[in-house]
mmCIF file of C-alpha atoms in Angstrom:
data_model
loop_
_atom_site.group_PDB
_atom_site.id
_atom_site.type_symbol
_atom_site.label_atom_id
_atom_site.label_comp_id
_atom_site.label_asym_id
_atom_site.label_seq_id
_atom_site.Cartn_x
_atom_site.Cartn_y
_atom_site.Cartn_z
ATOM 1 C CA MET A 1 8.751 34.615 53.790
ATOM 2 C CA SER A 2 12.518 34.704 54.122
ATOM 3 C CA THR A 3 14.474 31.850 55.657
ATOM 4 C CA SER A 4 16.413 32.533 58.837
ATOM 5 C CA LEU A 5 20.131 32.059 59.101
ATOM 6 C CA LYS A 6 19.694 29.171 61.519
ATOM 7 C CA GLN A 7 17.458 27.276 59.081
ATOM 8 C CA THR A 8 19.868 27.927 56.224
ATOM 9 C CA LEU A 9 22.801 26.519 58.236
ATOM 10 C CA ALA A 10 20.751 23.462 59.191
ATOM 11 C CA ASN A 11 19.932 22.826 55.546
ATOM 12 C CA ARG A 12 23.601 23.088 54.618
ATOM 13 C CA LEU A 13 24.601 20.598 57.312
ATOM 14 C CA ASN A 14 21.935 18.125 56.228
ATOM 15 C CA ALA A 15 23.122 18.422 52.612
ATOM 16 C CA LEU A 16 26.661 17.543 53.693
ATOM 17 C CA ARG A 17 25.471 14.406 55.480
ATOM 18 C CA SER A 18 23.252 13.156 52.631
ATOM 19 C CA THR A 19 25.337 12.313 49.565
ATOM 20 C CA GLY A 20 22.989 9.825 47.942
ATOM 21 C CA PRO A 21 23.521 6.094 47.458
ATOM 22 C CA THR A 22 27.046 4.796 47.772
ATOM 23 C CA THR A 23 26.745 1.242 46.446
ATOM 24 C CA ILE A 24 26.609 0.313 42.751
ATOM 25 C CA GLU A 25 23.155 -1.231 43.133
ATOM 26 C CA GLY A 26 21.835 1.877 44.865
ATOM 27 C CA LYS A 27 23.274 4.206 42.239
ATOM 28 C CA THR A 28 21.816 2.103 39.430
ATOM 29 C CA ARG A 29 18.396 2.102 41.102
ATOM 30 C CA SER A 30 18.394 5.833 41.802
ATOM 31 C CA SER A 31 19.450 6.632 38.223
ATOM 32 C CA GLN A 32 16.123 5.196 37.068
ATOM 33 C CA ASN A 33 13.965 7.376 39.319
ATOM 34 C CA ALA A 34 13.007 9.791 36.540
ATOM 35 C CA ARG A 35 12.516 7.058 33.940
ATOM 36 C CA THR A 36 9.008 6.583 32.565
ATOM 37 C CA HIS A 37 9.511 3.880 29.949
ATOM 38 C CA GLY A 38 13.183 4.208 28.927
ATOM 39 C CA LEU A 39 12.472 4.681 25.211
ATOM 40 C CA SER A 40 13.970 8.131 24.706
ATOM 41 C CA ARG A 41 17.419 6.554 24.147
ATOM 42 C CA VAL A 42 19.047 3.172 24.720
ATOM 43 C CA GLY A 43 21.606 3.846 27.450
ATOM 44 C CA LEU A 44 24.206 1.720 29.175
ATOM 45 C CA HIS A 45 21.591 0.225 31.506
ATOM 46 C CA PRO A 46 18.388 -0.457 29.546
ATOM 47 C CA PRO A 47 15.352 -1.906 31.316
ATOM 48 C CA ALA A 48 15.400 -5.605 32.085
ATOM 49 C CA ASP A 49 12.859 -6.551 29.407
ATOM 50 C CA MET A 50 14.702 -4.545 26.733
ATOM 51 C CA ALA A 51 18.092 -5.974 27.761
ATOM 52 C CA GLU A 52 16.794 -9.528 27.429
ATOM 53 C CA ALA A 53 15.237 -8.776 24.017
ATOM 54 C CA ILE A 54 18.498 -7.196 22.816
ATOM 55 C CA GLU A 55 20.556 -10.248 23.780
ATOM 56 C CA THR A 56 18.112 -12.614 22.098
ATOM 57 C CA ARG A 57 17.998 -10.619 18.891
ATOM 58 C CA ARG A 58 21.774 -10.236 18.792
ATOM 59 C CA SER A 59 22.208 -14.009 18.760
ATOM 60 C CA LEU A 60 19.498 -14.438 16.111
ATOM 61 C CA TRP A 61 20.745 -11.741 13.735
ATOM 62 C CA ARG A 62 24.454 -12.555 13.881
ATOM 63 C CA SER A 63 24.152 -15.205 11.173
ATOM 64 C CA ASP A 64 22.396 -12.690 8.895
ATOM 65 C CA TYR A 65 24.859 -9.773 9.169
ATOM 66 C CA HIS A 66 28.156 -11.657 9.841
ATOM 67 C CA PRO A 67 30.000 -8.857 11.708
ATOM 68 C CA THR A 68 33.783 -9.248 11.867
ATOM 69 C CA GLY A 69 36.134 -6.976 13.742
ATOM 70 C CA SER A 70 35.535 -4.516 16.556
ATOM 71 C CA ALA A 71 34.130 -1.733 14.340
ATOM 72 C CA GLN A 72 31.547 -3.988 12.717
ATOM 73 C CA GLU A 73 30.602 -5.423 16.131
ATOM 74 C CA TRP A 74 30.060 -1.882 17.435
ATOM 75 C CA HIS A 75 27.673 -1.011 14.603
ATOM 76 C CA PHE A 76 25.948 -4.389 14.857
ATOM 77 C CA ASP A 77 25.283 -4.050 18.613
ATOM 78 C CA ARG A 78 23.767 -0.606 18.206
ATOM 79 C CA LEU A 79 21.534 -1.437 15.274
ATOM 80 C CA VAL A 80 20.183 -4.417 17.253
ATOM 81 C CA ALA A 81 19.476 -2.168 20.253
ATOM 82 C CA GLU A 82 17.745 0.432 18.070
ATOM 83 C CA SER A 83 15.584 -2.240 16.448
ATOM 84 C CA VAL A 84 14.400 -3.427 19.878
ATOM 85 C CA ARG A 85 13.756 0.181 20.901
ATOM 86 C CA LEU A 86 11.703 0.739 17.740
ATOM 87 C CA ASP A 87 9.596 -2.362 18.415
ATOM 88 C CA CYS A 88 8.936 -1.239 21.992
ATOM 89 C CA CYS A 89 7.889 2.237 20.824
ATOM 90 C CA GLU A 90 5.490 0.844 18.249
ATOM 91 C CA ALA A 91 4.003 -1.605 20.760
ATOM 92 C CA ARG A 92 3.398 1.192 23.268
ATOM 93 C CA ILE A 93 1.870 3.416 20.561
ATOM 94 C CA VAL A 94 -0.586 0.692 19.591
ATOM 95 C CA ALA A 95 -1.487 0.062 23.234
ATOM 96 C CA ALA A 96 -1.912 3.782 23.965
ATOM 97 C CA ARG A 97 -4.147 4.310 20.944
ATOM 98 C CA SER A 98 -6.252 1.322 21.889
ATOM 99 C CA GLU A 99 -6.683 2.657 25.409
ATOM 100 C CA HIS A 100 -7.517 6.102 24.071
ATOM 101 C CA ALA A 101 -10.190 4.623 21.793
ATOM 102 C CA THR A 102 -11.695 2.621 24.648
ATOM 103 C CA GLN A 103 -11.746 5.668 26.875
ATOM 104 C CA ALA A 104 -13.463 7.716 24.160
ATOM 105 C CA SER A 105 -16.214 5.154 23.824
ATOM 106 C CA GLU A 106 -16.727 5.035 27.607
ATOM 107 C CA SER A 107 -16.541 8.686 28.753
ATOM 108 C CA TRP A 108 -16.350 10.993 25.744
ATOM 109 C CA ASP A 109 -18.610 13.743 27.093
ATOM 110 C CA ASP A 110 -17.001 13.816 30.525
ATOM 111 C CA ASP A 111 -13.488 14.010 29.125
ATOM 112 C CA GLN A 112 -14.378 16.827 26.730
ATOM 113 C CA ALA A 113 -16.166 18.790 29.429
ATOM 114 C CA ALA A 114 -13.141 18.469 31.732
ATOM 115 C CA ALA A 115 -10.821 19.705 28.982
ATOM 116 C CA ILE A 116 -13.085 22.723 28.307
ATOM 117 C CA ALA A 117 -13.281 23.599 31.994
ATOM 118 C CA GLN A 118 -9.489 23.515 32.233
ATOM 119 C CA ARG A 119 -9.177 25.852 29.264
ATOM 120 C CA ALA A 120 -11.949 28.232 30.383
ATOM 121 C CA VAL A 121 -9.982 29.149 33.519
ATOM 122 C CA MET A 122 -8.159 31.754 31.424
ATOM 123 C CA LEU A 123 -11.378 33.350 30.109
ATOM 124 C CA SER A 124 -11.378 36.216 32.612
ATOM 125 C CA LYS A 125 -7.757 37.117 31.712
ATOM 126 C CA ARG A 126 -7.793 36.749 27.918
ATOM 127 C CA PRO A 127 -11.473 36.697 26.845
ATOM 128 C CA GLU A 128 -10.649 37.765 23.256
ATOM 129 C CA LEU A 129 -8.585 34.561 22.805
ATOM 130 C CA ILE A 130 -10.427 31.957 24.881
ATOM 131 C CA GLN A 131 -14.012 32.791 23.866
ATOM 132 C CA PRO A 132 -13.452 32.021 20.105
ATOM 133 C CA ILE A 133 -11.863 28.705 21.067
ATOM 134 C CA LEU A 134 -14.872 27.755 23.182
ATOM 135 C CA LEU A 135 -17.188 28.547 20.279
ATOM 136 C CA GLN A 136 -15.563 25.848 18.085
ATOM 137 C CA THR A 137 -16.715 22.809 20.099
ATOM 138 C CA LYS A 138 -20.016 21.508 21.327
ATOM 139 C CA HIS A 139 -18.883 21.248 24.940
ATOM 140 C CA GLY A 140 -17.408 24.748 24.826
ATOM 141 C CA VAL A 141 -20.776 26.199 23.742
ATOM 142 C CA LEU A 142 -22.511 24.196 26.467
ATOM 143 C CA TRP A 143 -20.130 25.725 29.001
ATOM 144 C CA LEU A 144 -20.958 29.220 27.718
ATOM 145 C CA LEU A 145 -24.704 28.491 27.988
ATOM 146 C CA GLU A 146 -24.286 27.467 31.627
ATOM 147 C CA ARG A 147 -22.522 30.748 32.383
ATOM 148 C CA TRP A 148 -25.292 32.727 30.671
ATOM 149 C CA ASP A 149 -27.802 30.929 32.886
ATOM 150 C CA GLU A 150 -25.840 32.164 35.906
ATOM 151 C CA VAL A 151 -26.023 35.733 34.573
ATOM 152 C CA LEU A 152 -29.798 35.431 34.090
ATOM 153 C CA GLU A 153 -30.293 34.025 37.584
ATOM 154 C CA SER A 154 -28.288 36.888 39.091
ATOM 155 C CA LEU A 155 -30.381 39.451 37.195
ATOM 156 C CA GLN A 156 -33.601 37.897 38.410
ATOM 157 C CA ARG A 157 -32.472 37.546 42.029
ATOM 158 C CA LEU A 158 -30.954 41.001 42.433
ATOM 159 C CA ASP A 159 -33.293 42.765 39.998
ATOM 160 C CA GLY A 160 -30.401 44.374 38.175
ATOM 161 C CA TRP A 161 -26.716 44.246 37.291
ATOM 162 C CA THR A 162 -23.727 43.984 39.591
ATOM 163 C CA PRO A 163 -20.097 44.663 38.598
ATOM 164 C CA GLU A 164 -19.288 40.956 38.810
ATOM 165 C CA THR A 165 -22.247 39.943 36.644
ATOM 166 C CA TRP A 166 -21.487 42.663 34.107
ATOM 167 C CA ASN A 167 -17.821 41.570 33.757
ATOM 168 C CA LEU A 168 -18.906 37.954 33.412
ATOM 169 C CA ALA A 169 -21.292 38.877 30.601
ATOM 170 C CA LEU A 170 -18.530 40.771 28.805
ATOM 171 C CA ASP A 171 -16.195 37.783 29.215
ATOM 172 C CA LEU A 172 -18.805 35.513 27.656
ATOM 173 C CA LEU A 173 -19.060 37.926 24.737
ATOM 174 C CA GLY A 174 -15.263 38.004 24.268
ATOM 175 C CA VAL A 175 -14.849 41.732 24.978
ATOM 176 C CA PRO A 176 -11.191 42.581 25.758
ATOM 177 C CA LEU A 177 -10.336 44.121 29.112
ATOM 178 C CA SER A 178 -8.985 47.243 27.467
ATOM 179 C CA ALA A 179 -12.361 47.957 25.841
ATOM 180 C CA ARG A 180 -14.327 48.063 29.121
ATOM 181 C CA ASP A 181 -13.195 51.415 30.422
ATOM 182 C CA ALA A 182 -16.133 53.665 31.424
ATOM 183 C CA SER A 183 -18.622 51.008 30.340
ATOM 184 C CA GLY A 184 -21.561 49.599 32.306
ATOM 185 C CA PRO A 185 -25.114 48.310 32.087
ATOM 186 C CA TRP A 186 -26.341 51.802 31.246
ATOM 187 C CA ASP A 187 -24.775 51.348 27.803
ATOM 188 C CA LEU A 188 -27.426 48.761 26.913
ATOM 189 C CA HIS A 189 -30.345 51.207 27.155
ATOM 190 C CA PRO A 190 -29.665 54.695 28.527
ATOM 191 C CA ASP A 191 -33.321 55.418 29.326
ATOM 192 C CA ASP A 192 -34.014 52.087 31.081
ATOM 193 C CA SER A 193 -32.169 51.398 34.350
ATOM 194 C CA SER A 194 -34.059 48.192 35.142
ATOM 195 C CA ALA A 195 -33.035 44.597 34.409
ATOM 196 C CA ALA A 196 -35.049 44.428 31.187
ATOM 197 C CA PRO A 197 -32.115 45.315 28.858
ATOM 198 C CA GLY A 198 -30.050 42.629 30.592
ATOM 199 C CA HIS A 199 -32.721 40.026 29.976
ATOM 200 C CA ASP A 200 -32.758 40.865 26.292
ATOM 201 C CA LEU A 201 -28.946 40.532 26.103
ATOM 202 C CA VAL A 202 -29.018 37.095 27.728
ATOM 203 C CA ALA A 203 -31.857 35.919 25.483
ATOM 204 C CA GLN A 204 -30.109 37.014 22.278
ATOM 205 C CA SER A 205 -26.775 35.437 23.304
ATOM 206 C CA THR A 206 -28.257 32.087 24.312
ATOM 207 C CA ALA A 207 -30.374 31.921 21.133
ATOM 208 C CA ALA A 208 -27.283 32.449 18.975
ATOM 209 C CA LEU A 209 -25.369 29.759 20.858
ATOM 210 C CA ARG A 210 -28.190 27.206 20.590
ATOM 211 C CA ASP A 211 -28.515 27.878 16.882
ATOM 212 C CA ARG A 212 -24.776 27.225 16.529
ATOM 213 C CA LEU A 213 -25.202 23.883 18.239
ATOM 214 C CA THR A 214 -27.998 22.655 16.024
ATOM 215 C CA THR A 215 -26.429 23.949 12.833
ATOM 216 C CA PHE A 216 -23.071 22.115 12.827
ATOM 217 C CA LEU A 217 -21.472 21.638 16.245
ATOM 218 C CA ASN A 218 -23.499 18.561 17.193
ATOM 219 C CA ALA A 219 -22.606 16.836 13.921
ATOM 220 C CA ARG A 220 -18.937 17.810 14.307
ATOM 221 C CA ASP A 221 -18.810 16.371 17.807
ATOM 222 C CA GLU A 222 -20.404 13.122 16.649
ATOM 223 C CA ARG A 223 -17.789 12.715 13.895
ATOM 224 C CA ALA A 224 -14.952 13.389 16.331
ATOM 225 C CA ARG A 225 -16.340 10.858 18.775
ATOM 226 C CA THR A 226 -16.659 8.179 16.072
ATOM 227 C CA ASP A 227 -13.058 8.738 14.932
ATOM 228 C CA ALA A 228 -11.795 8.610 18.509
ATOM 229 C CA CYS A 229 -13.586 5.314 19.133
ATOM 230 C CA LEU A 230 -11.900 3.880 16.027
ATOM 231 C CA GLY A 231 -8.465 5.137 17.058
ATOM 232 C CA LEU A 232 -8.349 7.743 14.259
ATOM 233 C CA ASN A 233 -8.491 10.848 16.391
ATOM 234 C CA ALA A 234 -6.259 13.546 14.917
ATOM 235 C CA ASP A 235 -5.856 15.254 18.301
ATOM 236 C CA GLU A 236 -3.785 12.565 19.972
ATOM 237 C CA PRO A 237 -2.599 12.873 23.563
ATOM 238 C CA PRO A 238 0.899 14.268 24.173
ATOM 239 C CA ALA A 239 2.130 10.876 25.384
ATOM 240 C CA ILE A 240 1.373 9.262 21.998
ATOM 241 C CA ARG A 241 2.996 12.126 20.089
ATOM 242 C CA LEU A 242 6.113 11.740 22.247
ATOM 243 C CA LEU A 243 6.283 8.025 21.469
ATOM 244 C CA GLU A 244 5.940 8.827 17.762
ATOM 245 C CA ARG A 245 9.018 11.065 17.972
ATOM 246 C CA TYR A 246 10.963 8.341 19.788
ATOM 247 C CA ALA A 247 10.012 5.801 17.106
ATOM 248 C CA ALA A 248 11.118 8.149 14.309
ATOM 249 C CA ASP A 249 14.460 8.693 16.073
ATOM 250 C CA ALA A 250 14.924 4.919 16.433
ATOM 251 C CA ARG A 251 14.313 4.442 12.691
ATOM 252 C CA ARG A 252 16.911 7.079 11.808
ATOM 253 C CA ARG A 253 19.542 5.617 14.125
ATOM 254 C CA PHE A 254 18.888 2.071 12.907
ATOM 255 C CA SER A 255 19.429 3.182 9.294
ATOM 256 C CA PHE A 256 22.601 5.039 10.300
ATOM 257 C CA PHE A 257 24.203 2.032 12.004
ATOM 258 C CA LEU A 258 23.064 -0.345 9.247
ATOM 259 C CA ASN A 259 24.659 1.824 6.557
ATOM 260 C CA GLY A 260 27.843 2.041 8.601
ATOM 261 C CA LEU A 261 28.011 -1.734 8.948
ATOM 262 C CA ARG A 262 27.474 -2.252 5.227
ATOM 263 C CA ARG A 263 30.150 0.299 4.399
ATOM 264 C CA LEU A 264 32.681 -1.462 6.611
ATOM 265 C CA GLN A 265 31.800 -4.857 5.155
ATOM 266 C CA SER A 266 32.184 -3.548 1.612
ATOM 267 C CA GLN A 267 35.697 -2.322 2.439
ATOM 268 C CA THR A 268 36.804 -5.702 3.827
ATOM 269 C CA PRO A 269 38.652 -7.754 1.160
ATOM 270 C CA GLU A 270 37.007 -11.105 0.552
ATOM 271 C CA THR A 271 39.096 -14.214 -0.166
ATOM 272 C CA THR A 272 38.212 -15.791 -3.462
ATOM 273 C CA SER A 273 39.123 -19.336 -4.483
ATOM 274 C CA VAL A 274 41.427 -19.686 -7.511
ATOM 275 C CA SER A 275 40.823 -22.661 -9.779
ATOM 276 C CA PRO A 276 43.981 -24.674 -10.585
ATOM 277 C CA ALA A 277 45.435 -24.179 -14.026
ATOM 278 C CA THR A 278 45.011 -27.118 -16.365
ATOM 279 C CA GLY A 279 48.014 -26.215 -18.511
ATOM 280 C CA PRO A 280 50.082 -23.373 -19.863
ATOM 281 C CA PRO A 281 48.115 -20.806 -21.808
ATOM 282 C CA SER A 282 48.327 -20.999 -25.548
ATOM 283 C CA PRO A 283 50.273 -18.201 -27.225
ATOM 284 C CA ARG A 284 48.241 -15.429 -28.716
ATOM 285 C CA PRO A 285 48.344 -15.446 -32.519
ATOM 286 C CA VAL A 286 50.370 -12.657 -34.064
ATOM 287 C CA ARG A 287 48.480 -10.689 -36.672
ATOM 288 C CA SER A 288 50.356 -9.027 -39.493
ATOM 289 C CA ALA A 289 49.880 -5.295 -39.868
ATOM 290 C CA SER A 290 49.827 -5.490 -43.683
ATOM 291 C CA PRO A 291 47.419 -7.690 -45.639
ATOM 292 C CA PRO A 292 48.842 -10.645 -47.566
ATOM 293 C CA GLU A 293 50.078 -9.850 -51.033
ATOM 294 C CA PRO A 294 48.021 -11.273 -53.883
ATOM 295 C CA SER A 295 49.708 -13.755 -56.158
ATOM 296 C CA PRO A 296 50.930 -12.225 -59.411
ATOM 297 C CA PRO A 297 49.072 -13.030 -62.622
ATOM 298 C CA PRO A 298 50.422 -15.889 -64.705
ATOM 299 C CA ALA A 299 53.373 -14.868 -66.835
ATOM 300 C CA ALA A 300 52.350 -17.155 -69.713
ATOM 301 C CA LEU A 301 49.101 -15.339 -70.329
ATOM 302 C CA ASP A 302 48.555 -14.900 -74.072
ATOM 303 C CA ARG A 303 47.967 -11.249 -75.013
ATOM 304 C CA SER A 304 46.793 -11.944 -78.584
ATOM 305 C CA GLN A 305 43.160 -11.275 -77.648
ATOM 306 C CA PRO A 306 41.752 -8.471 -75.507
ATOM 307 C CA SER A 307 41.742 -9.148 -71.809
ATOM 308 C CA SER A 308 38.488 -10.521 -70.467
ATOM 309 C CA PRO A 309 36.683 -8.430 -67.910
ATOM 310 C CA LEU A 310 36.240 -9.576 -64.329
ATOM 311 C CA THR A 311 32.698 -10.721 -65.154
ATOM 312 C CA ALA A 312 33.933 -13.710 -67.122
ATOM 313 C CA GLU A 313 33.261 -17.114 -65.616
ATOM 314 C CA PRO A 314 36.274 -19.047 -64.301
ATOM 315 C CA LEU A 315 37.662 -21.670 -66.655
ATOM 316 C CA ALA A 316 38.794 -25.058 -65.682
ATOM 317 C CA ALA A 317 42.477 -25.843 -65.766
ATOM 318 C CA GLY A 318 43.733 -26.988 -69.169
ATOM 319 C CA THR A 319 41.161 -25.156 -71.347
ATOM 320 C CA LEU A 320 41.510 -22.281 -73.757
ATOM 321 C CA HIS A 321 40.281 -18.827 -72.773
ATOM 322 C CA THR A 322 39.357 -16.072 -75.201
ATOM 323 C CA CYS A 323 39.406 -12.550 -73.701
ATOM 324 C CA ALA A 324 36.585 -10.111 -74.456
ATOM 325 C CA GLN A 325 36.822 -6.426 -75.149
ATOM 326 C CA PRO A 326 38.516 -4.417 -72.391
ATOM 327 C CA SER A 327 36.254 -2.459 -69.999
ATOM 328 C CA PRO A 328 37.148 0.966 -68.675
ATOM 329 C CA PRO A 329 38.840 0.994 -65.304
ATOM 330 C CA PRO A 330 36.518 1.674 -62.344
ATOM 331 C CA THR A 331 36.548 5.173 -60.957
ATOM 332 C CA GLY A 332 35.045 7.096 -58.009
ATOM 333 C CA ASP A 333 34.620 5.682 -54.551
ATOM 334 C CA ARG A 334 34.310 2.103 -55.727
ATOM 335 C CA VAL A 335 38.004 1.471 -56.526
ATOM 336 C CA ALA A 336 40.519 4.031 -55.263
ATOM 337 C CA ALA A 337 43.463 5.317 -57.401
ATOM 338 C CA GLY A 338 42.932 2.876 -60.271
ATOM 339 C CA ARG A 339 43.524 -0.299 -58.243
ATOM 340 C CA VAL A 340 41.303 -3.159 -57.254
ATOM 341 C CA ARG A 341 41.021 -3.508 -53.463
ATOM 342 C CA GLY A 342 38.435 -5.473 -51.481
ATOM 343 C CA SER A 343 38.834 -4.381 -47.837
ATOM 344 C CA ASP A 344 39.171 -1.358 -45.601
ATOM 345 C CA ASP A 345 42.823 -1.009 -46.723
ATOM 346 C CA LEU A 346 41.889 1.127 -49.737
ATOM 347 C CA ASP A 347 43.773 4.105 -48.372
ATOM 348 C CA SER A 348 46.696 2.071 -47.054
ATOM 349 C CA PRO A 349 50.136 3.097 -48.351
ATOM 350 C CA ASP A 350 51.025 -0.531 -49.014
ATOM 351 C CA LYS A 351 51.889 -0.572 -52.748
ATOM 352 C CA SER A 352 52.741 -4.236 -52.973
ATOM 353 C CA ALA A 353 49.074 -5.324 -52.776
ATOM 354 C CA MET A 354 47.927 -3.036 -55.622
ATOM 355 C CA THR A 355 47.135 -4.573 -58.979
ATOM 356 C CA PRO A 356 47.143 -1.935 -61.731
ATOM 357 C CA VAL A 357 44.005 -2.130 -63.783
ATOM 358 C CA PRO A 358 45.469 -0.754 -67.035
ATOM 359 C CA ALA A 359 47.889 -3.652 -67.219
ATOM 360 C CA LEU A 360 44.914 -6.031 -67.178
ATOM 361 C CA ALA A 361 42.364 -4.142 -69.231
ATOM 362 C CA THR A 362 44.202 -2.086 -71.917
ATOM 363 C CA GLU A 363 46.880 -4.378 -73.281
ATOM 364 C CA ALA A 364 45.598 -6.690 -76.013
ATOM 365 C CA THR A 365 47.211 -8.835 -78.717
ATOM 366 C CA ALA A 366 45.840 -10.751 -81.612
ATOM 367 C CA ALA A 367 47.381 -14.070 -80.588
ATOM 368 C CA PRO A 368 44.975 -16.591 -79.055
ATOM 369 C CA THR A 369 45.323 -17.564 -75.429
ATOM 370 C CA THR A 370 47.218 -20.704 -74.497
ATOM 371 C CA ARG A 371 46.267 -23.420 -72.076
ATOM 372 C CA LEU A 372 46.841 -22.323 -68.440
ATOM 373 C CA PRO A 373 48.177 -24.766 -65.934
ATOM 374 C CA GLY A 374 46.256 -23.066 -63.043
ATOM 375 C CA PRO A 375 43.046 -21.096 -62.386
ATOM 376 C CA SER A 376 42.208 -17.958 -64.338
ATOM 377 C CA LEU A 377 42.992 -14.410 -63.228
ATOM 378 C CA ALA A 378 39.302 -13.635 -62.494
ATOM 379 C CA ALA A 379 39.014 -16.680 -60.245
ATOM 380 C CA THR A 380 42.214 -15.705 -58.466
ATOM 381 C CA LEU A 381 40.974 -12.146 -57.783
ATOM 382 C CA ARG A 382 37.576 -13.378 -56.619
ATOM 383 C CA ASP A 383 39.213 -15.845 -54.245
ATOM 384 C CA ARG A 384 41.374 -13.059 -52.851
ATOM 385 C CA LEU A 385 38.353 -10.829 -52.291
ATOM 386 C CA ASN A 386 36.383 -13.623 -50.617
ATOM 387 C CA ALA A 387 39.320 -14.463 -48.345
ATOM 388 C CA ARG A 388 39.544 -10.841 -47.140
ATOM 389 C CA ALA A 389 35.774 -10.322 -46.718
ATOM 390 C CA PRO A 390 35.791 -10.340 -42.840
ATOM 391 C CA SER A 391 37.857 -7.165 -42.824
ATOM 392 C CA LEU A 392 35.195 -5.131 -44.635
ATOM 393 C CA ASN A 393 33.942 -2.792 -41.955
ATOM 394 C CA ASN A 394 33.186 0.444 -43.725
ATOM 395 C CA ARG A 395 30.902 1.660 -46.451
ATOM 396 C CA ARG A 396 33.647 2.411 -48.924
ATOM 397 C CA ALA A 397 35.062 -1.098 -48.780
ATOM 398 C CA ARG A 398 31.604 -2.670 -49.102
ATOM 399 C CA ARG A 399 30.935 -0.640 -52.218
ATOM 400 C CA ALA A 400 34.278 -1.748 -53.705
ATOM 401 C CA ARG A 401 33.460 -5.383 -52.916
ATOM 402 C CA ALA A 402 30.006 -5.064 -54.533
ATOM 403 C CA ALA A 403 31.533 -3.523 -57.652
ATOM 404 C CA SER A 404 34.125 -6.317 -57.847
ATOM 405 C CA ALA A 405 31.366 -8.925 -57.437
ATOM 406 C CA ARG A 406 29.376 -7.397 -60.267
ATOM 407 C CA ARG A 407 32.422 -7.376 -62.550
ATOM 408 C CA SER A 408 33.327 -10.951 -61.672
#
């Protein structure tokens, strides 16, 4: 029915007169007309209970997060609002599940029958899709049995098939509409035009449905009812699933604003207290690049007897010392280049610290040794090696030190 020009003009004039609320209070009230619970997003005007909870939590959490500056305050305000939104979503989810469980314990059969009746409306249009769905539940099979009873009653009252009864029987069997062309009751038994073939069809269909009930559908329905009474129903109502999505969104936004606040706080320089200095720092000791030179051997050493090896015991000052037979100079990786070294400076180019071994071990005279005013040469070398022991930090130097210890 088309609208006349006069009615259209009247509608236009009425639309010009009605512009909605003009005051701030009226606009705020009308903006909440489509609001159900206000949990889809925290807007500029949250509900009164949420606004009060946000203010309370903001004052309680400020001492925990310590926001400073406008950027940190912005992140702090939004993470507080999202936390209140998350709590409201979870509270409503718990309440909705509790109500759903109570309703399942009170009217499980009625609710399931109403849901099946609402779905079976489409059976006559898409029987190949709706009939298999009805076969999966106890209440769907019960609905199909009631329709088969109607078919049987029509056959008994009219003593035969009618087009409406025949189409209903095909719908209950899940036969598509495209497969019914040129079909009719005569297809059941070509030689029998009475209602007897129809009775057999109804009996076979109802027997199969009842067997399906007793086999597993009754037990399945009992398990579903028990889970629903406990609040564990997997097929939750759409309202609960919507609240679950809102809660997940609130968790994501809370984490986003919390990470942003932490990032800003980590970039803010913190003032640290400096302890007063007790005095000027002591100068750092200067270490010489070259090791100290060993003291030269005594010039008054008597060469009349062969030089004693490094294994000789040290003699006290003022005693005579008789040198033993000279030992061959050490070779290999123990003492490098015919010199006695006791540290990691074996390969150092410093020539002043080298003590030639041949001068100590090959020269010999027949004259006896004289009294020495100081310690012996072996004691001097051993003291030098012990003084430089902390600098031994490689395998080659340790081997040289071990060889020197064995000789001394």
